[in-house]
Amino acid sequence: MDAFWIILTGSLVAISCGTLGCYLVLRKMAMVGDAISHAVLPGIVLAFLFSGSRDPFTMLLGAGAVGLLSTFLIETIHRRGQLQEDASIGVVFTFLFAVGVILISMYAGQVDLDQDCVLYGEIAYVPLDLLYTKSGASLGPRTVWILGGVLLAVIALVSFAYKELAATTFDSQFAAAIGISTTLWHYALMGAVSLTTVASFESVGAVLVVAFLVIPPATAFLLTDKLPVMLGLSAVVGILSAAGGYALAVAIDGSIAGAMAVVGGAEFALALLFSPRYGIPARIKRKTHEELPSVS
Amino acid sequence: MIIHVENPALEIHNLTVSYHRKPVLWDIDLTVPQGTLAGIIGPNGAGKSTLIKSVMGLLPADSGYAQMFGEPLDRVRRRVSYVPQRESVDWDFPASALDVALMGRYARLGLFRRPRAADREMAMDCLKKVGMDGFAARQISQLSGGQQQRVFLARALAQDADLYLMDEPFAGIDAATEAAVIQLLTEMKQAGKTVIVVHHDLQSAADYFDWIVLLNMRLVASGPTDQIFTQELLERAYGGRLNVLSQVGELLQKQQFPARERKG
């Protein structure tokens, strides 16, 4: 049963992160997920210090707010300060993460958080923290309920706002010209990334969150040229990483989150080698059939 | 020479735009009549693209304003179509030619509304008009530059607008596509649409357009092509360089200098 809950948790994170990650990758903002997942640390600590509890909703609120603040800072420094976007991402997230580290070390006695847990997560503990009904029946791990809610929110966003997200991602100038607010959808997407990152954080750690934000979408991108298929494939790749990673971790008795990320990386490598358009078989085929339908 | 008309498709009033606090357009004041095929002409860095981006509200104006059909853009957005430069988007985006053309229909759909079968048919018709119906399912990065430009035009047609603002639709496309595009734009004009095109090639400008806006950070001239396309006004827009260039060209033709020095 534990295995089931752990794989389910990993899969929920993988699908939420992978879905949002597709848009980040296509917007060339893949590292924004990295930035947010680190930058939210001071938000978590501050939320804990002010509320004095580890209530997940307070944490989500604090971290979500700092997540949005960090995307706002990245945009502002990039636009107003005329600094390159990648440099601006690097400045903002290392600064905020460092502030979080200082806060943790200052209030070490009061804060039940440590850097290791934040970075690597403790997915193995997911089955230990269960929710119960009043009569005492188990409802399953608390994390699964939270992550399930997050996944529903993510799916609602990308299905209701499919055309808005697609248009602003592909051609933001055109989208703006037909009256779709690029700013609104930028922050809606970033808000969703913040929320997902923070909710996933505690259970799977920052490293796996970043891996799931980039690897499944990047793998799916190599395998298809249709956006809806890319979203679906990204989910499949994510679930396979979660299940395969758990099996690998059991086999080698290693870190579960680490193994899930490694399996994701291996899937990406396979896609890179055998992608229908960019892979090795396609290249060999192209060499033998030089007379591809000429495009003029 | 700046000729104003009554009841214009596009009116720009005292527009000044800066980029990083450096003004790139000074006090532009012009009108473009309805039902024309107009060209915005000027040297590199003259602010041609900036002008239409600012008109579309994509760049903030320091002062002045633009109106379409006598109304601010927000009230007539559905009647106005904007075609950005082809290089401004990443063509590796996972979409087919039909998907991109269909985006033209998004302008008419409300928030969260999905395109219907009728929208798909319309998008397909527009691909046909630009000769791309055979490539509807093809991924857009697998298209040539000229074909990508045609897909952009199909998307604009799918908006079914009355005023089209196009940024360099002839940049980097082959001669056959250029001829097909200009034919399409002429047909649109004949159907009563107004088409305003940013164009960099002086040679073809006089043939293509019936209204010309000459720009070089300031407005040099705006009016019917036969009145604007004079040596004097072109020289003012191109700042003497045109004169030097044309003289060199004549000299080359007369004396048949080799274009490149021979290695001795």
XYZ file of N, CA, C and O in Angstrom, chain B residues 91-259:
676
model
N 8.944 29.265 -34.490
C 8.164 28.374 -35.345
C 8.271 26.914 -34.923
O 7.638 26.046 -35.526
N 9.089 26.615 -33.898
C 9.138 25.251 -33.382
C 7.942 24.932 -32.494
O 7.818 23.818 -31.997
N 7.075 25.902 -32.278
C 5.885 25.680 -31.459
C 5.082 24.500 -32.024
O 4.901 24.402 -33.245
N 4.634 23.583 -31.143
C 3.911 22.407 -31.644
C 2.509 22.761 -32.143
O 1.533 22.628 -31.412
N 2.431 23.205 -33.383
C 1.134 23.535 -33.973
C 1.219 23.310 -35.476
O 2.291 23.399 -36.061
N 0.081 23.027 -36.093
C 0.030 22.871 -37.541
C -0.358 24.203 -38.175
O -0.764 25.134 -37.474
N -0.237 24.260 -39.499
C -0.639 25.476 -40.209
C -2.095 25.818 -39.895
O -2.442 26.979 -39.680
N -2.940 24.763 -39.811
C -4.362 25.007 -39.525
C -4.547 25.572 -38.107
O -5.357 26.477 -37.899
N -3.781 25.044 -37.145
C -3.871 25.556 -35.768
C -3.596 27.056 -35.734
O -4.280 27.812 -35.031
N -2.562 27.478 -36.483
C -2.197 28.896 -36.462
C -3.287 29.733 -37.142
O -3.687 30.779 -36.628
N -3.776 29.240 -38.290
C -4.838 29.984 -38.974
C -6.065 30.109 -38.071
O -6.735 31.144 -38.037
N -6.329 29.039 -37.311
C -7.491 29.019 -36.421
C -7.379 30.093 -35.336
O -8.389 30.601 -34.839
N -6.128 30.457 -34.976
C -5.947 31.495 -33.951
C -6.575 32.816 -34.397
O -6.942 33.638 -33.558
N -6.685 33.011 -35.712
C -7.354 34.215 -36.187
C -8.798 34.293 -35.703
O -9.333 35.371 -35.477
N -9.410 33.118 -35.529
C -10.805 33.080 -35.062
C -10.916 33.402 -33.572
O -12.002 33.741 -33.087
N -9.807 33.232 -32.843
C -9.833 33.495 -31.388
C -10.333 34.904 -31.104
O -10.957 35.155 -30.073
N -10.022 35.821 -32.034
C -10.400 37.215 -31.818
C -11.912 37.362 -31.663
O -12.402 38.266 -31.006
N -12.660 36.456 -32.278
C -14.126 36.572 -32.255
C -14.747 35.724 -31.166
O -15.963 35.749 -30.979
N -13.933 34.884 -30.494
C -14.479 34.030 -29.444
C -14.266 34.711 -28.108
O -13.232 35.309 -27.878
N -15.243 34.598 -27.232
C -15.103 35.194 -25.908
C -14.131 34.406 -25.059
O -13.612 33.370 -25.472
N -13.899 34.918 -23.847
C -13.037 34.251 -22.883
C -13.529 32.818 -22.659
O -14.730 32.587 -22.483
N -12.599 31.858 -22.685
C -12.873 30.441 -22.406
C -13.713 29.744 -23.473
O -13.974 28.559 -23.374
N -14.175 30.474 -24.520
C -14.967 29.812 -25.565
C -14.050 29.100 -26.534
O -13.007 29.616 -26.901
N -14.463 27.903 -26.958
C -13.622 27.136 -27.873
C -14.074 27.315 -29.306
O -15.251 27.547 -29.553
N -13.130 27.197 -30.254
C -13.528 27.298 -31.656
C -14.452 26.145 -32.064
O -14.307 25.025 -31.575
N -15.430 26.425 -32.917
C -16.370 25.404 -33.372
C -15.998 24.935 -34.768
O -15.071 25.444 -35.384
N -16.801 24.003 -35.267
C -16.546 23.449 -36.605
C -16.554 24.569 -37.653
O -15.739 24.577 -38.571
N -17.474 25.526 -37.490
C -17.559 26.628 -38.460
C -16.259 27.425 -38.477
O -15.817 27.883 -39.539
N -15.645 27.598 -37.299
C -14.381 28.330 -37.234
C -13.285 27.572 -37.970
O -12.451 28.161 -38.655
N -13.294 26.239 -37.800
C -12.293 25.418 -38.503
C -12.454 25.529 -40.012
O -11.478 25.649 -40.743
N -13.709 25.498 -40.459
C -13.962 25.615 -41.904
C -13.447 26.941 -42.432
O -12.812 27.012 -43.479
N -13.741 27.981 -41.664
C -13.297 29.322 -42.061
C -11.773 29.372 -42.135
O -11.194 29.903 -43.089
N -11.098 28.809 -41.118
C -9.631 28.813 -41.102
C -9.095 28.048 -42.309
O -8.124 28.456 -42.954
N -9.763 26.930 -42.633
C -9.341 26.118 -43.777
C -9.524 26.910 -45.083
O -8.654 26.888 -45.960
N -10.652 27.612 -45.194
C -10.890 28.457 -46.367
C -9.781 29.488 -46.530
O -9.335 29.770 -47.644
N -9.363 30.063 -45.396
C -8.337 31.100 -45.456
C -7.004 30.507 -45.889
O -6.249 31.148 -46.628
N -6.710 29.274 -45.443
C -5.494 28.608 -45.910
C -5.569 28.400 -47.429
O -4.585 28.539 -48.140
N -6.753 28.083 -47.893
C -6.939 27.869 -49.332
C -6.670 29.159 -50.103
O -6.017 29.160 -51.137
N -7.167 30.278 -49.546
C -6.972 31.568 -50.225
C -5.501 31.907 -50.386
O -5.129 32.607 -51.330
N -4.664 31.461 -49.447
C -3.234 31.764 -49.567
C -2.470 30.589 -50.175
O -1.242 30.559 -50.165
N -3.228 29.601 -50.703
C -2.585 28.472 -51.369
C -1.884 27.507 -50.432
O -0.925 26.846 -50.812
N -2.349 27.446 -49.178
C -1.683 26.584 -48.205
C -2.571 25.442 -47.735
O -2.250 24.766 -46.752
N -3.706 25.215 -48.410
C -4.628 24.176 -47.921
C -3.988 22.789 -47.990
O -4.322 21.914 -47.202
N -3.032 22.614 -48.912
C -2.348 21.324 -48.990
C -1.396 21.080 -47.835
O -0.906 19.971 -47.649
N -1.112 22.123 -47.047
C -0.154 22.004 -45.948
C -0.825 22.172 -44.592
O -0.161 22.388 -43.596
N -2.160 22.071 -44.558
C -2.910 22.400 -43.333
C -2.414 21.621 -42.127
O -2.317 22.157 -41.025
N -2.090 20.332 -42.324
C -1.733 19.487 -41.183
C -0.246 19.534 -40.878
O 0.204 18.943 -39.908
N 0.524 20.241 -41.692
C 1.970 20.201 -41.497
C 2.401 21.082 -40.322
O 1.880 22.173 -40.130
N 3.377 20.578 -39.582
C 3.895 21.347 -38.456
C 4.583 22.602 -38.996
O 5.267 22.556 -40.018
N 4.424 23.720 -38.301
C 4.820 25.000 -38.889
C 6.329 25.159 -39.071
O 6.758 25.920 -39.922
N 7.144 24.414 -38.310
C 8.593 24.554 -38.521
C 9.029 23.834 -39.797
O 10.130 24.045 -40.280
N 8.152 22.969 -40.341
C 8.470 22.237 -41.559
C 8.109 23.042 -42.807
O 8.140 22.514 -43.908
N 7.716 24.300 -42.612
C 7.344 25.142 -43.749
C 8.485 26.091 -44.092
O 9.276 26.455 -43.222
N 8.562 26.490 -45.351
C 9.573 27.475 -45.732
C 9.144 28.857 -45.241
O 8.004 29.051 -44.820
N 10.073 29.807 -45.303
C 9.763 31.159 -44.851
C 8.548 31.744 -45.551
O 7.678 32.345 -44.924
N 8.485 31.543 -46.857
C 7.356 32.072 -47.618
C 6.049 31.425 -47.194
O 5.014 32.086 -47.086
N 6.106 30.113 -46.924
C 4.883 29.411 -46.500
C 4.453 29.864 -45.107
O 3.258 30.004 -44.834
N 5.443 30.107 -44.234
C 5.099 30.594 -42.893
C 4.409 31.951 -42.994
O 3.424 32.213 -42.302
N 4.928 32.787 -43.891
C 4.308 34.095 -44.068
C 2.873 33.952 -44.568
O 1.969 34.662 -44.146
N 2.652 32.988 -45.451
C 1.288 32.758 -45.947
C 0.367 32.294 -44.829
O -0.811 32.647 -44.792
N 0.905 31.467 -43.927
C 0.092 31.008 -42.792
C -0.304 32.202 -41.918
O -1.449 32.303 -41.462
N 0.647 33.114 -41.720
C 0.332 34.327 -40.956
C -0.773 35.125 -41.644
O -1.665 35.679 -40.998
N -0.700 35.187 -42.977
C -1.739 35.919 -43.718
C -3.084 35.211 -43.580
O -4.122 35.864 -43.426
N -3.061 33.863 -43.608
C -4.309 33.114 -43.442
C -4.923 33.401 -42.075
O -6.135 33.569 -41.939
N -4.065 33.482 -41.040
C -4.563 33.797 -39.713
C -5.214 35.182 -39.704
O -6.282 35.378 -39.107
N -4.568 36.146 -40.401
C -5.136 37.493 -40.469
C -6.477 37.474 -41.210
O -7.450 38.105 -40.773
N -6.533 36.722 -42.322
C -7.785 36.643 -43.089
C -8.897 36.053 -42.234
O -10.057 36.457 -42.325
N -8.537 35.064 -41.394
C -9.538 34.395 -40.555
C -10.160 35.360 -39.549
O -11.225 35.092 -39.000
N -9.480 36.486 -39.294
C -10.052 37.476 -38.384
C -11.185 38.237 -39.039
O -11.969 38.877 -38.347
N -11.241 38.173 -40.371
C -12.289 38.856 -41.112
C -12.409 40.319 -40.681
O -13.482 40.801 -40.321
N -11.263 41.009 -40.733
C -11.218 42.391 -40.256
C -11.458 43.361 -41.417
O -11.650 42.938 -42.557
N -11.468 44.662 -41.113
C -11.614 45.678 -42.152
C -10.318 46.437 -42.382
O -10.106 47.027 -43.427
N -9.439 46.417 -41.353
C -8.158 47.109 -41.463
C -7.059 46.118 -41.080
O -7.135 45.469 -40.039
N -6.075 45.977 -41.963
C -4.968 45.051 -41.716
C -3.668 45.830 -41.620
O -3.357 46.634 -42.498
N -2.930 45.599 -40.530
C -1.616 46.221 -40.364
C -0.583 45.107 -40.409
O -0.614 44.198 -39.577
N 0.311 45.156 -41.389
C 1.245 44.047 -41.583
C 2.679 44.537 -41.485
O 3.063 45.493 -42.140
N 3.470 43.832 -40.672
C 4.859 44.221 -40.457
C 5.773 43.374 -41.347
O 5.959 42.189 -41.085
N 6.310 43.998 -42.386
C 7.269 43.353 -43.294
C 6.804 41.993 -43.823
O 7.496 40.993 -43.689
N 5.621 41.923 -44.437
C 5.173 40.616 -44.936
C 5.997 40.118 -46.113
O 5.896 38.937 -46.465
N 6.839 40.980 -46.695
C 7.628 40.539 -47.851
C 9.071 40.226 -47.480
O 9.886 39.954 -48.349
N 9.387 40.258 -46.188
C 10.776 40.026 -45.787
C 11.100 38.538 -45.866
O 10.383 37.704 -45.321
N 12.167 38.218 -46.563
C 12.679 36.854 -46.599
C 11.762 35.843 -47.257
O 11.718 34.695 -46.844
N 10.995 36.251 -48.258
C 10.171 35.270 -48.973
C 10.565 35.255 -50.440
O 11.167 36.195 -50.943
N 10.235 34.167 -51.103
C 10.645 34.022 -52.496
C 9.754 34.869 -53.417
O 8.682 35.327 -53.019
N 10.214 35.044 -54.639
C 9.515 35.931 -55.583
C 8.096 35.441 -55.866
O 7.159 36.247 -55.964
N 7.916 34.111 -55.959
C 6.580 33.568 -56.259
C 5.609 33.906 -55.138
O 4.472 34.330 -55.382
N 6.059 33.740 -53.879
C 5.197 34.071 -52.752
C 4.884 35.558 -52.736
O 3.754 35.970 -52.502
N 5.910 36.378 -53.032
C 5.697 37.823 -53.022
C 4.608 38.205 -54.022
O 3.708 38.985 -53.717
N 4.667 37.599 -55.225
C 3.661 37.903 -56.241
C 2.278 37.447 -55.774
O 1.286 38.158 -55.944
N 2.214 36.250 -55.151
C 0.926 35.730 -54.681
C 0.362 36.613 -53.574
O -0.839 36.894 -53.531
N 1.264 37.063 -52.692
C 0.803 37.883 -51.565
C 0.281 39.221 -52.064
O -0.785 39.687 -51.637
N 1.021 39.838 -52.987
C 0.584 41.168 -53.439
C -0.747 41.060 -54.181
O -1.610 41.925 -54.079
N -0.931 39.947 -54.889
C -2.212 39.730 -55.564
C -3.355 39.625 -54.539
O -4.417 40.214 -54.694
N -3.066 38.880 -53.457
C -4.070 38.720 -52.400
C -4.403 40.070 -51.761
O -5.581 40.399 -51.545
N -3.357 40.868 -51.481
C -3.587 42.162 -50.839
C -4.398 43.077 -51.759
O -5.268 43.821 -51.304
N -4.118 42.982 -53.063
C -4.876 43.796 -54.019
C -6.342 43.374 -54.032
O -7.246 44.217 -54.079
N -6.581 42.053 -53.981
C -7.966 41.572 -53.925
C -8.671 42.059 -52.669
O -9.852 42.435 -52.701
N -7.926 42.065 -51.550
C -8.526 42.545 -50.301
C -8.919 44.007 -50.428
O -9.985 44.432 -49.988
N -8.031 44.784 -51.059
C -8.321 46.201 -51.258
C -9.581 46.359 -52.113
O -10.457 47.166 -51.815
N -9.665 45.539 -53.182
C -10.833 45.640 -54.067
C -12.114 45.267 -53.334
O -13.198 45.722 -53.690
N -11.983 44.426 -52.296
C -13.160 44.055 -51.508
C -13.475 45.103 -50.446
O -14.316 44.879 -49.571
N -12.773 46.244 -50.511
C -13.097 47.343 -49.603
C -12.302 47.369 -48.316
O -12.545 48.190 -47.438
N -11.352 46.426 -48.163
C -10.525 46.415 -46.947
C -9.404 47.436 -47.076
O -9.020 47.804 -48.192
N -8.894 47.858 -45.945
C -7.731 48.736 -45.939
C -6.531 47.918 -45.473
O -6.604 47.252 -44.449
N -5.465 47.955 -46.243
C -4.275 47.175 -45.886
C -3.087 48.122 -45.791
O -2.793 48.854 -46.736
N -2.442 48.128 -44.632
C -1.277 48.996 -44.435
C -0.075 48.096 -44.155
O -0.107 47.264 -43.254
N 0.965 48.255 -44.966
C 2.079 47.321 -44.969
C 3.385 48.052 -44.694
O 3.679 49.054 -45.344
N 4.157 47.550 -43.744
C 5.524 48.050 -43.565
C 6.393 47.390 -44.614
O 6.378 46.171 -44.759
N 7.119 48.215 -45.381
C 7.835 47.677 -46.532
C 9.200 48.340 -46.611
O 9.343 49.527 -46.339
N 10.232 47.558 -46.968
C 11.573 48.136 -46.964
C 12.146 48.295 -48.382
O 13.179 48.898 -48.556
N 11.458 47.747 -49.378
C 12.032 47.750 -50.716
C 11.451 48.883 -51.556
O 10.294 48.858 -51.951
N 12.299 49.887 -51.794
C 11.838 51.052 -52.551
C 11.450 50.689 -53.980
O 10.514 51.248 -54.548
N 12.202 49.742 -54.573
C 12.005 49.415 -55.987
C 10.553 49.057 -56.285
O 9.952 49.524 -57.234
N 9.983 48.194 -55.425
C 8.654 47.681 -55.715
C 7.551 48.548 -55.130
O 6.385 48.397 -55.495
N 7.916 49.469 -54.234
C 6.891 50.215 -53.490
C 5.914 50.948 -54.403
O 4.698 50.901 -54.194
N 6.473 51.594 -55.438
C 5.606 52.407 -56.296
C 4.593 51.535 -57.041
O 3.466 51.956 -57.294
N 4.995 50.300 -57.381
C 4.076 49.401 -58.082
C 2.996 48.853 -57.164
O 1.856 48.652 -57.561
N 3.403 48.552 -55.935
C 2.498 47.830 -55.032
C 1.412 48.724 -54.420
O 0.277 48.301 -54.260
N 1.789 49.928 -54.025
C 0.916 50.688 -53.123
C 0.255 51.866 -53.816
O 0.851 52.489 -54.699
N -0.954 52.182 -53.400
C -1.576 53.382 -53.945
C -1.544 54.538 -52.951
O -1.969 55.639 -53.250
N -1.051 54.271 -51.763
C -0.874 55.334 -50.756
C 0.461 55.070 -50.078
O 0.768 53.912 -49.780
N 1.251 56.109 -49.885
C 2.576 55.892 -49.303
C 2.808 56.815 -48.114
O 2.468 58.004 -48.150
N 3.334 56.229 -47.054
C 3.749 56.995 -45.883
C 5.267 56.905 -45.834
O 5.822 55.819 -45.731
N 5.936 58.037 -45.973
C 7.399 58.067 -45.927
C 7.822 58.475 -44.528
O 7.400 59.509 -44.018
N 8.658 57.639 -43.941
C 8.955 57.824 -42.522
C 10.454 57.796 -42.314
O 11.160 56.985 -42.923
N 10.953 58.705 -41.508
C 12.312 58.567 -40.999
C 12.369 59.242 -39.632
O 12.821 60.351 -39.480
N 11.872 58.561 -38.655
C 11.680 59.041 -37.293
C 10.637 60.166 -37.230
O 9.829 60.196 -36.333
N 10.692 61.059 -38.179
C 9.586 61.996 -38.355
C 8.818 61.619 -39.606
O 9.344 60.904 -40.453
N 7.622 62.126 -39.711
C 6.851 61.867 -40.920
C 7.364 62.772 -42.036
O 7.351 63.993 -41.903
N 7.850 62.170 -43.123
C 8.355 62.964 -44.236
C 7.215 63.301 -45.182
O 7.081 64.434 -45.630
N 6.391 62.318 -45.479
C 5.288 62.564 -46.405
C 4.244 61.474 -46.240
O 4.546 60.363 -45.809
N 3.005 61.808 -46.601
C 1.934 60.828 -46.585
C 0.905 61.250 -47.618
O 0.421 62.383 -47.572
N 0.635 60.377 -48.572
C -0.324 60.742 -49.596
C -0.366 59.716 -50.708
O 0.288 58.675 -50.617
N -1.129 59.994 -51.787
C -1.198 59.062 -52.917
C 0.179 58.870 -53.529
O 0.969 59.809 -53.593
N 0.450 57.654 -53.984
C 1.791 57.295 -54.444
C 2.341 58.266 -55.491
O 3.488 58.714 -55.385
N 1.513 58.633 -56.487
C 2.054 59.468 -57.569
C 2.514 60.833 -57.070
O 3.366 61.465 -57.676
N 1.937 61.312 -55.947
C 2.373 62.611 -55.438
C 3.552 62.480 -54.485
O 4.284 63.447 -54.261
N 3.710 61.305 -53.894
C 4.727 61.144 -52.857
C 6.028 60.602 -53.426
O 7.111 60.921 -52.946
N 5.929 59.783 -54.462
C 7.117 59.111 -54.967
C 7.927 60.034 -55.865
O 8.083 59.811 -57.067
N 8.456 61.076 -55.260
C 9.287 62.004 -56.019
C 10.707 61.923 -55.486
O 10.917 61.585 -54.320
N 11.656 62.254 -56.356
C 13.064 62.215 -55.966
C 13.299 63.026 -54.700
O 13.957 62.584 -53.762
N 12.679 64.202 -54.659
C 12.936 65.115 -53.547
C 12.472 64.523 -52.215
O 13.215 64.525 -51.234
N 11.241 63.985 -52.180
C 10.714 63.450 -50.921
C 11.451 62.191 -50.497
O 11.738 61.985 -49.318
N 11.783 61.335 -51.479
C 12.521 60.117 -51.150
C 13.887 60.466 -50.570
O 14.349 59.849 -49.610
N 14.531 61.482 -51.147
C 15.832 61.896 -50.628
C 15.707 62.424 -49.217
O 16.563 62.190 -48.375
N 14.603 63.124 -48.963
C 14.427 63.644 -47.600
C 14.260 62.489 -46.613
O 14.745 62.539 -45.494
N 13.544 61.433 -47.042
C 13.348 60.298 -46.145
C 14.640 59.514 -45.952
O 14.946 59.064 -44.851
N 15.372 59.356 -47.042
C 16.577 58.532 -46.960
C 17.829 59.359 -46.726
O 18.939 58.840 -46.760
N 17.657 60.658 -46.549
C 18.749 61.524 -46.128
C 19.942 61.532 -47.050
O 21.069 61.332 -46.605
N 19.730 61.734 -48.351
C 20.866 61.892 -49.259
C 21.508 60.579 -49.669
O 22.038 60.458 -50.756
N 21.408 59.566 -48.778
C 22.037 58.282 -49.094
C 21.508 57.719 -50.409
O 22.213 57.103 -51.175
N 20.224 57.956 -50.612
C 19.579 57.448 -51.818
C 20.279 57.980 -53.055
O 20.564 57.253 -53.998
N 20.599 59.301 -52.999
C 21.248 59.966 -54.117
C 22.597 59.314 -54.415
O 22.887 58.939 -55.544
N 23.406 59.177 -53.371
C 24.725 58.566 -53.525
C 24.583 57.169 -54.127
O 25.248 56.815 -55.092
N 23.664 56.391 -53.558
C 23.492 55.022 -54.012
C 23.088 54.972 -55.483
O 23.637 54.202 -56.262
N 22.124 55.828 -55.864
C 21.660 55.759 -57.248
C 22.747 56.204 -58.205
O 22.887 55.680 -59.296
N 23.587 57.184 -57.764
C 24.690 57.611 -58.630
C 25.685 56.479 -58.831
O 26.128 56.218 -59.955
N 26.032 55.814 -57.752
C 26.960 54.689 -57.847
C 26.384 53.623 -58.769
O 27.072 53.083 -59.633
N 25.078 53.374 -58.618
C 24.423 52.378 -59.449
C 24.524 52.729 -60.926
O 24.859 51.888 -61.761
N 24.290 54.017 -61.237
C 24.377 54.461 -62.633
C 25.786 54.304 -63.180
O 26.009 53.822 -64.291
N 26.734 54.704 -62.343
C 28.135 54.620 -62.735
C 28.509 53.175 -63.060
O 29.160 52.901 -64.064
N 28.065 52.284 -62.182
C 28.368 50.869 -62.378
C 27.803 50.391 -63.701
O 28.448 49.664 -64.447
N 26.563 50.822 -63.959
C 25.926 50.360 -65.191
C 26.653 50.878 -66.434
O 26.875 50.158 -67.391
N 27.042 52.178 -66.384
C 27.675 52.790 -67.547
C 29.046 52.188 -67.830
O 29.386 51.849 -68.948
N 29.834 52.111 -66.782
C 31.221 51.734 -67.011
C 31.458 50.237 -66.808
O 32.553 49.749 -67.063
N 30.428 49.552 -66.346
C 30.529 48.109 -66.143
C 31.746 47.718 -65.324
O 32.537 46.863 -65.684
N 31.876 48.410 -64.176
C 32.914 48.003 -63.235
C 32.608 46.599 -62.750
O 31.448 46.282 -62.512
N 33.625 45.767 -62.564
C 33.340 44.494 -61.895
C 32.877 44.773 -60.461
O 33.386 45.695 -59.826
N 31.879 44.011 -60.033
C 31.318 44.248 -58.710
C 32.373 43.983 -57.641
O 32.337 44.570 -56.572
